[in-house]
């Protein structure tokens, strides 16, 4: 019996030491892990630096932004869209209205309770935390929605994990970018 216990101990001690070493190594991994953000964060729409609520939406694939009066046109042989962004800055309570032009990246079909609709997709810059992201956003009139900007999974892959029990965990602190 004594021989059998010694044999078992000799097999499990190295396994326990290996498990302990792995667990110590994994704790250092947490220090390198990205910041966990809440499901609603303050962000900036660039270049105007309008502060609005961003909903970090793991249910959406493509990010979406409020836009009105969307017009399609051609510029230098390429398809473009012109649209109005009119939002209330949550820090100043001022209405910010601007007319923007962006090259059309693609159109997407969005299905919802009201049926399916085509939406243009453009590249837009936004600030979330201390990072500027230039990402694809579908344009849609979100006047009746609580959140003028949705950050979808394609962007969240770069942003990091989302904790659905948290909100407003970071303030936007990107360098001044007026491009």
N, CA and C atoms as an extended XYZ file, in Angstrom:
537
Properties=species:S:1:pos:R:3:atomname:S:1:resname:S:1:resid:I:1 pbc="F F F"
N         0.820       -1.197        0.000 N   UNK     1
C         0.000        0.000        0.000 CA  UNK     1
C         0.864        1.260        0.000 C   UNK     1
N         1.928        1.233        0.810 N   UNK     2
C         2.812        2.394        0.880 CA  UNK     2
C         3.426        2.679       -0.491 C   UNK     2
N         3.795        1.655       -1.233 N   UNK     3
C         4.389        1.832       -2.558 CA  UNK     3
C         3.393        2.485       -3.521 C   UNK     3
N         2.139        2.060       -3.415 N   UNK     4
C         1.113        2.607       -4.300 CA  UNK     4
C         0.884        4.094       -4.020 C   UNK     4
N         0.836        4.538       -2.759 N   UNK     5
C         0.669        5.954       -2.419 CA  UNK     5
C         1.836        6.784       -2.928 C   UNK     5
N         3.026        6.269       -2.774 N   UNK     6
C         4.206        6.972       -3.266 CA  UNK     6
C         4.147        7.139       -4.769 C   UNK     6
N         3.684        6.115       -5.465 N   UNK     7
C         3.573        6.181       -6.915 CA  UNK     7
C         2.529        7.219       -7.336 C   UNK     7
N         1.395        7.230       -6.629 N   UNK     8
C         0.341        8.218       -6.934 CA  UNK     8
C         0.849        9.626       -6.658 C   UNK     8
N         1.539        9.789       -5.515 N   UNK     9
C         2.074       11.096       -5.147 CA  UNK     9
C         3.086       11.567       -6.196 C   UNK     9
N         3.912       10.669       -6.658 N   UNK    10
C         4.922       11.031       -7.657 CA  UNK    10
C         4.286       11.462       -8.974 C   UNK    10
N         3.117       10.932       -9.276 N   UNK    11
C         2.435       11.327      -10.513 CA  UNK    11
C         1.709       12.661      -10.359 C   UNK    11
N         1.089       12.900       -9.216 N   UNK    12
C         0.244       14.081       -9.046 CA  UNK    12
C         1.007       15.328       -8.632 C   UNK    12
N         2.106       15.189       -7.951 N   UNK    13
C         2.864       16.368       -7.531 CA  UNK    13
C         3.308       17.189       -8.738 C   UNK    13
N         3.899       16.553       -9.781 N   UNK    14
C         4.255       17.371      -10.955 CA  UNK    14
C         3.035       18.022      -11.611 C   UNK    14
N         1.889       17.318      -11.626 N   UNK    15
C         0.675       17.906      -12.204 CA  UNK    15
C         0.215       19.109      -11.390 C   UNK    15
N         0.249       18.998      -10.073 N   UNK    16
C        -0.148       20.122       -9.220 CA  UNK    16
C         0.789       21.306       -9.403 C   UNK    16
N         2.091       21.039       -9.501 N   UNK    17
C         3.046       22.123       -9.717 CA  UNK    17
C         2.807       22.799      -11.067 C   UNK    17
N         2.524       22.008      -12.080 N   UNK    18
C         2.240       22.569      -13.406 CA  UNK    18
C         0.976       23.421      -13.378 C   UNK    18
N        -0.064       22.925      -12.696 N   UNK    19
C        -1.312       23.689      -12.592 CA  UNK    19
C        -1.078       24.996      -11.854 C   UNK    19
N        -0.281       24.960      -10.794 N   UNK    20
C         0.014       26.182      -10.044 CA  UNK    20
C         0.787       27.170      -10.914 C   UNK    20
N         1.756       26.679      -11.680 N   UNK    21
C         2.530       27.564      -12.552 CA  UNK    21
C         1.641       28.190      -13.622 C   UNK    21
N         0.726       27.390      -14.188 N   UNK    22
C        -0.183       27.930      -15.194 CA  UNK    22
C        -1.098       28.991      -14.613 C   UNK    22
N        -1.597       28.758      -13.411 N   UNK    23
C        -2.500       29.744      -12.815 CA  UNK    23
C        -1.761       31.027      -12.487 C   UNK    23
N        -0.498       30.931      -12.076 N   UNK    24
C         0.278       32.150      -11.832 CA  UNK    24
C         0.516       32.905      -13.131 C   UNK    24
N         0.804       32.178      -14.191 N   UNK    25
C         1.020       32.809      -15.492 CA  UNK    25
C        -0.235       33.470      -16.005 C   UNK    25
N        -1.405       32.884      -15.722 N   UNK    26
C        -2.642       33.466      -16.252 CA  UNK    26
C        -3.021       34.742      -15.538 C   UNK    26
N        -2.629       34.931      -14.288 N   UNK    27
C        -2.968       36.177      -13.611 CA  UNK    27
C        -2.227       37.348      -14.222 C   UNK    27
N        -1.011       37.108      -14.716 N   UNK    28
C        -0.318       38.214      -15.371 CA  UNK    28
C        -1.003       38.558      -16.685 C   UNK    28
N        -1.717       37.613      -17.276 N   UNK    29
C        -2.459       37.873      -18.499 CA  UNK    29
C        -3.576       38.878      -18.277 C   UNK    29
N        -4.153       38.912      -17.075 N   UNK    30
C        -5.215       39.867      -16.795 CA  UNK    30
C        -4.709       41.298      -16.862 C   UNK    30
N        -3.467       41.530      -16.490 N   UNK    31
C        -2.923       42.884      -16.538 CA  UNK    31
C        -2.817       43.382      -17.977 C   UNK    31
N        -2.627       42.451      -18.920 N   UNK    32
C        -2.496       42.825      -20.319 CA  UNK    32
C        -3.838       42.836      -21.043 C   UNK    32
N        -4.898       42.373      -20.382 N   UNK    33
C        -6.183       42.260      -21.055 CA  UNK    33
C        -6.794       43.646      -21.267 C   UNK    33
N        -7.617       43.795      -22.321 N   UNK    34
C        -8.214       45.099      -22.596 CA  UNK    34
C        -9.192       45.500      -21.497 C   UNK    34
N        -9.440       46.794      -21.411 N   UNK    35
C       -10.373       47.308      -20.427 CA  UNK    35
C       -11.775       46.809      -20.736 C   UNK    35
N       -12.508       46.468      -19.711 N   UNK    36
C       -13.900       46.042      -19.868 CA  UNK    36
C       -14.772       47.289      -19.821 C   UNK    36
N       -15.582       47.479      -20.864 N   UNK    37
C       -16.458       48.642      -20.959 CA  UNK    37
C       -17.888       48.258      -20.623 C   UNK    37
N       -18.695       49.236      -20.291 N   UNK    38
C       -20.106       49.013      -20.014 CA  UNK    38
C       -20.915       48.947      -21.297 C   UNK    38
N       -22.163       48.578      -21.176 N   UNK    39
C       -23.012       48.442      -22.371 CA  UNK    39
C       -23.449       49.800      -22.920 C   UNK    39
N       -23.295       50.872      -22.121 N   UNK    40
C       -23.500       52.244      -22.598 CA  UNK    40
C       -22.283       53.049      -22.160 C   UNK    40
N       -21.692       53.766      -23.105 N   UNK    41
C       -20.526       54.599      -22.818 CA  UNK    41
C       -20.686       55.947      -23.508 C   UNK    41
N       -20.006       56.960      -22.976 N   UNK    42
C       -19.942       58.249      -23.660 CA  UNK    42
C       -18.865       58.149      -24.732 C   UNK    42
N       -19.185       58.622      -25.922 N   UNK    43
C       -18.214       58.634      -27.006 CA  UNK    43
C       -18.306       59.944      -27.767 C   UNK    43
N       -17.342       60.164      -28.641 N   UNK    44
C       -17.317       61.374      -29.458 CA  UNK    44
C       -17.434       61.003      -30.924 C   UNK    44
N       -18.273       61.730      -31.647 N   UNK    45
C       -18.333       61.606      -33.096 CA  UNK    45
C       -17.359       62.630      -33.657 C   UNK    45
N       -16.436       62.167      -34.460 N   UNK    46
C       -15.401       63.030      -35.015 CA  UNK    46
C       -15.711       63.353      -36.472 C   UNK    46
N       -15.313       64.479      -36.992 N   UNK    47
C       -14.368       65.423      -36.417 CA  UNK    47
C       -15.007       66.484      -35.522 C   UNK    47
N       -16.333       66.500      -35.418 N   UNK    48
C       -17.017       67.558      -34.675 CA  UNK    48
C       -16.855       67.442      -33.163 C   UNK    48
N       -16.458       66.271      -32.682 N   UNK    49
C       -16.273       65.997      -31.249 CA  UNK    49
C       -17.586       66.166      -30.478 C   UNK    49
N       -18.673       65.686      -31.065 N   UNK    50
C       -19.981       65.711      -30.408 CA  UNK    50
C       -20.040       64.539      -29.441 C   UNK    50
N       -20.319       64.825      -28.170 N   UNK    51
C       -20.391       63.787      -27.140 CA  UNK    51
C       -21.806       63.222      -27.092 C   UNK    51
N       -21.931       61.920      -27.333 N   UNK    52
C       -23.231       61.246      -27.317 CA  UNK    52
C       -23.087       59.896      -26.629 C   UNK    52
N       -24.242       59.312      -26.321 N   UNK    53
C       -24.254       57.976      -25.725 CA  UNK    53
C       -24.063       56.938      -26.820 C   UNK    53
N       -23.093       56.053      -26.621 N   UNK    54
C       -22.859       54.918      -27.512 CA  UNK    54
C       -23.405       53.682      -26.822 C   UNK    54
N       -24.211       52.917      -27.514 N   UNK    55
C       -24.655       51.622      -27.003 CA  UNK    55
C       -23.737       50.561      -27.610 C   UNK    55
N       -23.031       49.824      -26.765 N   UNK    56
C       -22.165       48.753      -27.226 CA  UNK    56
C       -23.043       47.524      -27.379 C   UNK    56
N       -23.392       47.237      -28.618 N   UNK    57
C       -24.465       46.304      -28.942 CA  UNK    57
C       -23.915       44.999      -29.516 C   UNK    57
N       -23.809       43.986      -28.672 N   UNK    58
C       -23.290       42.692      -29.128 CA  UNK    58
C       -24.277       41.975      -30.033 C   UNK    58
N       -25.492       42.465      -30.127 N   UNK    59
C       -26.487       41.860      -31.010 CA  UNK    59
C       -26.412       42.373      -32.435 C   UNK    59
N       -25.682       43.459      -32.652 N   UNK    60
C       -25.558       44.045      -33.992 CA  UNK    60
C       -24.194       43.688      -34.574 C   UNK    60
N       -24.158       43.331      -35.832 N   UNK    61
C       -22.881       43.037      -36.481 CA  UNK    61
C       -22.177       44.326      -36.892 C   UNK    61
N       -22.901       45.199      -37.591 N   UNK    62
C       -22.340       46.454      -38.084 CA  UNK    62
C       -22.767       47.597      -37.171 C   UNK    62
N       -21.860       48.510      -36.925 N   UNK    63
C       -22.186       49.697      -36.136 CA  UNK    63
C       -23.174       50.559      -36.909 C   UNK    63
N       -23.925       51.407      -36.190 N   UNK    64
C       -24.938       52.247      -36.806 CA  UNK    64
C       -24.891       53.635      -36.189 C   UNK    64
N       -25.169       54.648      -37.005 N   UNK    65
C       -25.138       56.027      -36.532 CA  UNK    65
C       -26.358       56.779      -37.049 C   UNK    65
N       -26.839       57.702      -36.215 N   UNK    66
C       -27.972       58.539      -36.601 CA  UNK    66
C       -27.582       59.430      -37.776 C   UNK    66
N       -28.435       59.452      -38.797 N   UNK    67
C       -28.251       60.336      -39.946 CA  UNK    67
C       -29.607       60.623      -40.566 C   UNK    67
N       -29.781       61.851      -41.041 N   UNK    68
C       -31.017       62.277      -41.692 CA  UNK    68
C       -30.699       62.815      -43.077 C   UNK    68
N       -31.746       62.927      -43.903 N   UNK    69
C       -31.620       63.524      -45.240 CA  UNK    69
C       -30.459       62.908      -46.021 C   UNK    69
N       -30.479       61.615      -46.159 N   UNK    70
C       -29.401       60.893      -46.839 CA  UNK    70
C       -29.626       60.970      -48.351 C   UNK    70
N       -28.642       61.523      -49.050 N   UNK    71
C       -28.692       61.657      -50.503 CA  UNK    71
C       -27.512       60.914      -51.111 C   UNK    71
N       -27.783       60.156      -52.170 N   UNK    72
C       -26.729       59.479      -52.914 CA  UNK    72
C       -26.291       60.371      -54.073 C   UNK    72
N       -24.989       60.395      -54.358 N   UNK    73
C       -24.484       61.140      -55.503 CA  UNK    73
C       -23.177       60.506      -55.969 C   UNK    73
N       -22.709       60.956      -57.116 N   UNK    74
C       -21.462       60.431      -57.665 CA  UNK    74
C       -20.391       61.506      -57.584 C   UNK    74
N       -19.186       61.072      -57.180 N   UNK    75
C       -18.056       61.999      -57.071 CA  UNK    75
C       -16.819       61.277      -57.595 C   UNK    75
N       -16.187       61.845      -58.596 N   UNK    76
C       -14.997       61.240      -59.214 CA  UNK    76
C       -15.236       59.791      -59.628 C   UNK    76
N       -16.451       59.526      -60.143 N   UNK    77
C       -16.780       58.195      -60.617 CA  UNK    77
C       -17.105       57.185      -59.517 C   UNK    77
N       -17.163       57.630      -58.279 N   UNK    78
C       -17.461       56.745      -57.138 CA  UNK    78
C       -18.810       57.117      -56.537 C   UNK    78
N       -19.447       56.154      -55.873 N   UNK    79
C       -20.717       56.401      -55.182 CA  UNK    79
C       -20.436       57.000      -53.804 C   UNK    79
N       -21.117       58.095      -53.515 N   UNK    80
C       -20.973       58.789      -52.238 CA  UNK    80
C       -22.354       59.029      -51.650 C   UNK    80
N       -22.388       59.385      -50.349 N   UNK    81
C       -23.626       59.816      -49.708 CA  UNK    81
C       -23.365       61.115      -48.965 C   UNK    81
N       -24.388       61.950      -48.951 N   UNK    82
C       -24.383       63.208      -48.209 CA  UNK    82
C       -25.493       63.061      -47.181 C   UNK    82
N       -25.230       63.433      -45.925 N   UNK    83
C       -26.226       63.246      -44.881 CA  UNK    83
C       -26.041       64.283      -43.783 C   UNK    83
N       -27.106       64.462      -43.025 N   UNK    84
C       -27.100       65.408      -41.921 CA  UNK    84
C       -27.025       64.652      -40.605 C   UNK    84
N       -26.115       65.095      -39.756 N   UNK    85
C       -26.024       64.582      -38.392 CA  UNK    85
C       -26.473       65.715      -37.481 C   UNK    85
N       -27.570       65.500      -36.784 N   UNK    86
C       -28.094       66.498      -35.853 CA  UNK    86
C       -28.301       65.809      -34.518 C   UNK    86
N       -27.465       66.164      -33.554 N   UNK    87
C       -27.481       65.503      -32.248 CA  UNK    87
C       -27.319       66.514      -31.132 C   UNK    87
N       -27.776       66.119      -29.962 N   UNK    88
C       -27.551       66.944      -28.780 CA  UNK    88
C       -26.300       66.449      -28.081 C   UNK    88
N       -25.348       67.365      -27.863 N   UNK    89
C       -24.127       67.033      -27.137 CA  UNK    89
C       -24.492       66.842      -25.670 C   UNK    89
N       -24.242       65.665      -25.115 N   UNK    90
C       -24.670       65.376      -23.741 CA  UNK    90
C       -23.877       66.154      -22.696 C   UNK    90
N       -22.740       66.738      -23.078 N   UNK    91
C       -21.954       67.525      -22.124 CA  UNK    91
C       -22.353       68.993      -22.097 C   UNK    91
N       -22.860       69.503      -23.224 N   UNK    92
C       -23.188       70.928      -23.292 CA  UNK    92
C       -24.675       71.190      -23.473 C   UNK    92
N       -25.460       70.153      -23.747 N   UNK    93
C       -26.891       70.269      -24.048 CA  UNK    93
C       -27.160       71.110      -25.294 C   UNK    93
N       -26.143       71.362      -26.113 N   UNK    94
C       -26.314       72.119      -27.349 CA  UNK    94
C       -26.604       71.178      -28.500 C   UNK    94
N       -27.464       71.646      -29.421 N   UNK    95
C       -27.731       70.906      -30.646 CA  UNK    95
C       -26.580       71.155      -31.614 C   UNK    95
N       -26.035       70.096      -32.150 N   UNK    96
C       -24.987       70.204      -33.150 CA  UNK    96
C       -25.547       69.637      -34.446 C   UNK    96
N       -25.466       70.449      -35.496 N   UNK    97
C       -25.995       70.027      -36.799 CA  UNK    97
C       -24.913       70.250      -37.833 C   UNK    97
N       -24.624       69.193      -38.582 N   UNK    98
C       -23.621       69.304      -39.630 CA  UNK    98
C       -24.003       68.415      -40.800 C   UNK    98
N       -23.592       68.844      -41.983 N   UNK    99
C       -23.837       68.078      -43.211 CA  UNK    99
C       -22.506       67.437      -43.601 C   UNK    99
N       -22.495       66.125      -43.756 N   UNK   100
C       -21.275       65.395      -44.061 CA  UNK   100
C       -21.390       64.682      -45.393 C   UNK   100
N       -20.242       64.432      -46.003 N   UNK   101
C       -20.153       63.624      -47.214 CA  UNK   101
C       -19.141       62.525      -46.971 C   UNK   101
N       -19.503       61.299      -47.354 N   UNK   102
C       -18.603       60.160      -47.212 CA  UNK   102
C       -18.773       59.253      -48.417 C   UNK   102
N       -17.670       58.594      -48.787 N   UNK   103
C       -17.753       57.601      -49.851 CA  UNK   103
C       -18.589       56.421      -49.372 C   UNK   103
N       -19.441       55.928      -50.244 N   UNK   104
C       -20.276       54.774      -49.927 CA  UNK   104
C       -19.407       53.520      -49.966 C   UNK   104
N       -19.328       52.819      -48.856 N   UNK   105
C       -18.541       51.583      -48.776 CA  UNK   105
C       -19.353       50.422      -49.340 C   UNK   105
N       -20.623       50.348      -48.920 N   UNK   106
C       -21.523       49.286      -49.364 CA  UNK   106
C       -22.919       49.610      -48.861 C   UNK   106
N       -23.883       48.841      -49.280 N   UNK   107
C       -25.238       48.903      -48.736 CA  UNK   107
C       -25.483       47.598      -47.995 C   UNK   107
N       -26.224       47.682      -46.892 N   UNK   108
C       -26.593       46.459      -46.174 CA  UNK   108
C       -28.106       46.374      -46.079 C   UNK   108
N       -28.592       45.156      -45.971 N   UNK   109
C       -30.011       44.938      -45.751 CA  UNK   109
C       -30.182       44.620      -44.273 C   UNK   109
N       -30.993       45.418      -43.599 N   UNK   110
C       -31.246       45.244      -42.172 CA  UNK   110
C       -32.670       44.745      -42.001 C   UNK   110
N       -32.790       43.646      -41.274 N   UNK   111
C       -34.107       43.072      -41.012 CA  UNK   111
C       -34.499       43.367      -39.569 C   UNK   111
N       -35.724       43.793      -39.398 N   UNK   112
C       -36.233       44.080      -38.061 CA  UNK   112
C       -37.711       43.777      -37.986 C   UNK   112
N       -38.322       44.189      -36.887 N   UNK   113
C       -39.744       43.928      -36.677 CA  UNK   113
C       -40.599       44.591      -37.754 C   UNK   113
N       -40.136       45.713      -38.280 N   UNK   114
C       -40.892       46.439      -39.292 CA  UNK   114
C       -40.616       45.967      -40.712 C   UNK   114
N       -39.792       44.937      -40.873 N   UNK   115
C       -39.449       44.443      -42.201 CA  UNK   115
C       -37.982       44.661      -42.495 C   UNK   115
N       -37.632       44.621      -43.766 N   UNK   116
C       -36.246       44.784      -44.183 CA  UNK   116
C       -36.062       46.112      -44.905 C   UNK   116
N       -34.890       46.709      -44.751 N   UNK   117
C       -34.587       47.952      -45.443 CA  UNK   117
C       -33.105       47.994      -45.799 C   UNK   117
N       -32.794       48.730      -46.865 N   UNK   118
C       -31.414       48.943      -47.291 CA  UNK   118
C       -30.867       50.180      -46.595 C   UNK   118
N       -29.613       50.076      -46.128 N   UNK   119
C       -28.960       51.222      -45.505 CA  UNK   119
C       -27.567       51.394      -46.085 C   UNK   119
N       -27.166       52.661      -46.312 N   UNK   120
C       -25.796       52.899      -46.774 CA  UNK   120
C       -24.812       52.714      -45.607 C   UNK   120
N       -23.597       52.288      -45.943 N   UNK   121
C       -22.533       52.117      -44.954 CA  UNK   121
C       -21.355       52.990      -45.367 C   UNK   121
N       -20.853       53.788      -44.415 N   UNK   122
C       -19.733       54.697      -44.660 CA  UNK   122
C       -18.689       54.527      -43.562 C   UNK   122
N       -17.490       55.031      -43.807 N   UNK   123
C       -16.460       55.059      -42.777 CA  UNK   123
C       -16.614       56.338      -41.966 C   UNK   123
N       -16.626       56.198      -40.647 N   UNK   124
C       -16.707       57.342      -39.735 CA  UNK   124
C       -15.675       57.140      -38.642 C   UNK   124
N       -15.187       58.254      -38.097 N   UNK   125
C       -14.269       58.191      -36.961 CA  UNK   125
C       -15.034       58.524      -35.687 C   UNK   125
N       -14.775       57.725      -34.652 N   UNK   126
C       -15.354       57.972      -33.336 CA  UNK   126
C       -14.266       57.779      -32.284 C   UNK   126
N       -14.470       58.408      -31.147 N   UNK   127
C       -13.562       58.261      -30.012 CA  UNK   127
C       -14.308       57.529      -28.904 C   UNK   127
N       -13.712       56.456      -28.408 N   UNK   128
C       -14.254       55.688      -27.294 CA  UNK   128
C       -13.098       55.402      -26.351 C   UNK   128
N       -13.214       55.869      -25.109 N   UNK   129
C       -12.078       55.771      -24.184 CA  UNK   129
C       -10.984       56.689      -24.675 C   UNK   129
N        -9.780       56.150      -24.845 N   UNK   130
C        -8.678       56.961      -25.354 CA  UNK   130
C        -8.257       56.530      -26.758 C   UNK   130
N        -9.155       55.849      -27.470 N   UNK   131
C        -8.861       55.337      -28.800 CA  UNK   131
C        -9.766       55.965      -29.857 C   UNK   131
N        -9.195       56.238      -31.005 N   UNK   132
C        -9.972       56.662      -32.164 CA  UNK   132
C       -10.149       55.441      -33.056 C   UNK   132
N       -11.385       55.197      -33.451 N   UNK   133
C       -11.700       54.080      -34.335 CA  UNK   133
C       -12.289       54.639      -35.619 C   UNK   133
N       -11.750       54.215      -36.757 N   UNK   134
C       -12.359       54.527      -38.041 CA  UNK   134
C       -13.030       53.246      -38.494 C   UNK   134
N       -14.354       53.245      -38.464 N   UNK   135
C       -15.109       52.015      -38.659 CA  UNK   135
C       -16.261       52.234      -39.624 C   UNK   135
N       -16.820       51.135      -40.076 N   UNK   136
C       -17.990       51.172      -40.937 CA  UNK   136
C       -19.243       51.380      -40.085 C   UNK   136
N       -20.057       52.349      -40.496 N   UNK   137
C       -21.323       52.636      -39.822 CA  UNK   137
C       -22.431       52.645      -40.854 C   UNK   137
N       -23.504       51.931      -40.569 N   UNK   138
C       -24.697       52.077      -41.389 CA  UNK   138
C       -25.388       53.361      -40.945 C   UNK   138
N       -25.995       54.042      -41.886 N   UNK   139
C       -26.668       55.315      -41.596 CA  UNK   139
C       -28.170       55.087      -41.550 C   UNK   139
N       -28.788       55.619      -40.487 N   UNK   140
C       -30.210       55.410      -40.289 CA  UNK   140
C       -30.752       56.525      -39.397 C   UNK   140
N       -31.990       56.927      -39.642 N   UNK   141
C       -32.622       57.925      -38.784 CA  UNK   141
C       -32.953       57.265      -37.452 C   UNK   141
N       -32.216       57.640      -36.416 N   UNK   142
C       -32.374       57.058      -35.082 CA  UNK   142
C       -32.986       58.077      -34.111 C   UNK   142
N       -33.718       59.066      -34.644 N   UNK   143
C       -34.324       60.115      -33.811 CA  UNK   143
C       -35.159       59.559      -32.662 C   UNK   143
N       -35.865       58.494      -32.919 N   UNK   144
C       -36.769       57.946      -31.908 CA  UNK   144
C       -36.078       56.916      -30.998 C   UNK   144
N       -34.786       56.740      -31.179 N   UNK   145
C       -34.032       55.764      -30.386 CA  UNK   145
C       -33.330       56.462      -29.221 C   UNK   145
N       -33.054       55.719      -28.165 N   UNK   146
C       -32.356       56.264      -27.002 CA  UNK   146
C       -30.883       56.533      -27.268 C   UNK   146
N       -30.301       55.791      -28.203 N   UNK   147
C       -28.861       55.869      -28.433 CA  UNK   147
C       -28.595       56.199      -29.890 C   UNK   147
N       -27.986       57.358      -30.172 N   UNK   148
C       -27.741       57.751      -31.557 CA  UNK   148
C       -26.645       56.929      -32.243 C   UNK   148
N       -25.830       56.226      -31.456 N   UNK   149
C       -24.751       55.420      -32.021 CA  UNK   149
C       -24.789       54.031      -31.403 C   UNK   149
N       -24.765       53.018      -32.269 N   UNK   150
C       -24.603       51.631      -31.830 CA  UNK   150
C       -23.231       51.164      -32.281 C   UNK   150
N       -22.499       50.555      -31.391 N   UNK   151
C       -21.209       49.962      -31.744 CA  UNK   151
C       -21.430       48.459      -31.865 C   UNK   151
N       -21.275       47.938      -33.079 N   UNK   152
C       -21.530       46.526      -33.357 CA  UNK   152
C       -20.309       45.643      -33.136 C   UNK   152
N       -20.505       44.351      -33.351 N   UNK   153
C       -19.473       43.348      -33.056 CA  UNK   153
C       -18.193       43.531      -33.864 C   UNK   153
N       -18.305       43.975      -35.105 N   UNK   154
C       -17.084       44.178      -35.904 CA  UNK   154
C       -16.151       45.186      -35.238 C   UNK   154
N       -16.713       46.215      -34.640 N   UNK   155
C       -15.906       47.207      -33.930 CA  UNK   155
C       -15.560       46.715      -32.530 C   UNK   155
N       -16.489       46.042      -31.870 N   UNK   156
C       -16.233       45.550      -30.515 CA  UNK   156
C       -15.056       44.586      -30.464 C   UNK   156
N       -14.791       43.890      -31.570 N   UNK   157
C       -13.609       43.011      -31.613 CA  UNK   157
C       -12.337       43.801      -31.341 C   UNK   157
N       -12.309       45.062      -31.740 N   UNK   158
C       -11.139       45.919      -31.531 CA  UNK   158
C       -11.210       46.642      -30.190 C   UNK   158
N       -12.437       46.941      -29.737 N   UNK   159
C       -12.633       47.709      -28.507 CA  UNK   159
C       -12.348       46.858      -27.276 C   UNK   159
N       -12.897       45.643      -27.237 N   UNK   160
C       -12.691       44.759      -26.101 CA  UNK   160
C       -14.000       44.275      -25.516 C   UNK   160
N       -13.927       43.606      -24.374 N   UNK   161
C       -15.112       43.004      -23.765 CA  UNK   161
C       -16.101       44.042      -23.221 C   UNK   161
N       -17.366       43.625      -23.167 N   UNK   162
C       -18.451       44.467      -22.663 CA  UNK   162
C       -19.085       43.778      -21.459 C   UNK   162
N       -19.253       44.527      -20.369 N   UNK   163
C       -19.930       44.023      -19.173 CA  UNK   163
C       -21.330       44.623      -19.145 C   UNK   163
N       -22.341       43.772      -19.309 N   UNK   164
C       -23.722       44.264      -19.409 CA  UNK   164
C       -24.251       44.827      -18.096 C   UNK   164
N       -23.520       44.689      -17.004 N   UNK   165
C       -23.976       45.253      -15.731 CA  UNK   165
C       -23.404       46.658      -15.490 C   UNK   165
N       -22.564       47.160      -16.408 N   UNK   166
C       -21.904       48.453      -16.203 CA  UNK   166
C       -22.329       49.467      -17.259 C   UNK   166
N       -22.252       50.755      -16.891 N   UNK   167
C       -22.439       51.859      -17.829 CA  UNK   167
C       -21.445       52.954      -17.490 C   UNK   167
N       -21.087       53.738      -18.489 N   UNK   168
C       -20.228       54.917      -18.333 CA  UNK   168
C       -18.981       54.629      -17.493 C   UNK   168
N       -18.155       53.712      -17.973 N   UNK   169
C       -16.940       53.335      -17.237 CA  UNK   169
C       -15.735       54.184      -17.629 C   UNK   169
N       -15.770       54.830      -18.807 N   UNK   170
C       -14.653       55.665      -19.261 CA  UNK   170
C       -15.190       56.950      -19.876 C   UNK   170
N       -14.362       57.986      -19.813 N   UNK   171
C       -14.687       59.232      -20.520 CA  UNK   171
C       -13.832       59.280      -21.764 C   UNK   171
N       -14.370       59.797      -22.864 N   UNK   172
C       -13.540       59.897      -24.070 CA  UNK   172
C       -12.391       60.880      -23.853 C   UNK   172
N       -11.188       60.441      -24.166 N   UNK   173
C       -10.019       61.291      -23.969 CA  UNK   173
C        -9.050       61.141      -25.136 C   UNK   173
N        -9.573       61.203      -26.336 N   UNK   174
C        -8.747       61.089      -27.535 CA  UNK   174
C        -8.070       62.412      -27.821 C   UNK   174
N        -6.905       62.338      -28.458 N   UNK   175
C        -6.256       63.597      -28.855 CA  UNK   175
C        -7.147       64.351      -29.831 C   UNK   175
N        -6.966       65.648      -29.889 N   UNK   176
C        -7.784       66.471      -30.785 CA  UNK   176
C        -7.563       66.018      -32.216 C   UNK   176
N        -8.622       65.545      -32.823 N   UNK   177
C        -8.547       65.050      -34.194 CA  UNK   177
C        -9.670       65.683      -34.996 C   UNK   177
N        -9.339       66.640      -35.801 N   UNK   178
C       -10.339       67.370      -36.597 CA  UNK   178
C       -10.344       66.908      -38.051 C   UNK   178
N        -9.882       65.702      -38.299 N   UNK   179
C        -9.822       65.199      -39.682 CA  UNK   179
C       -11.068       64.469      -40.050 C   UNK   179
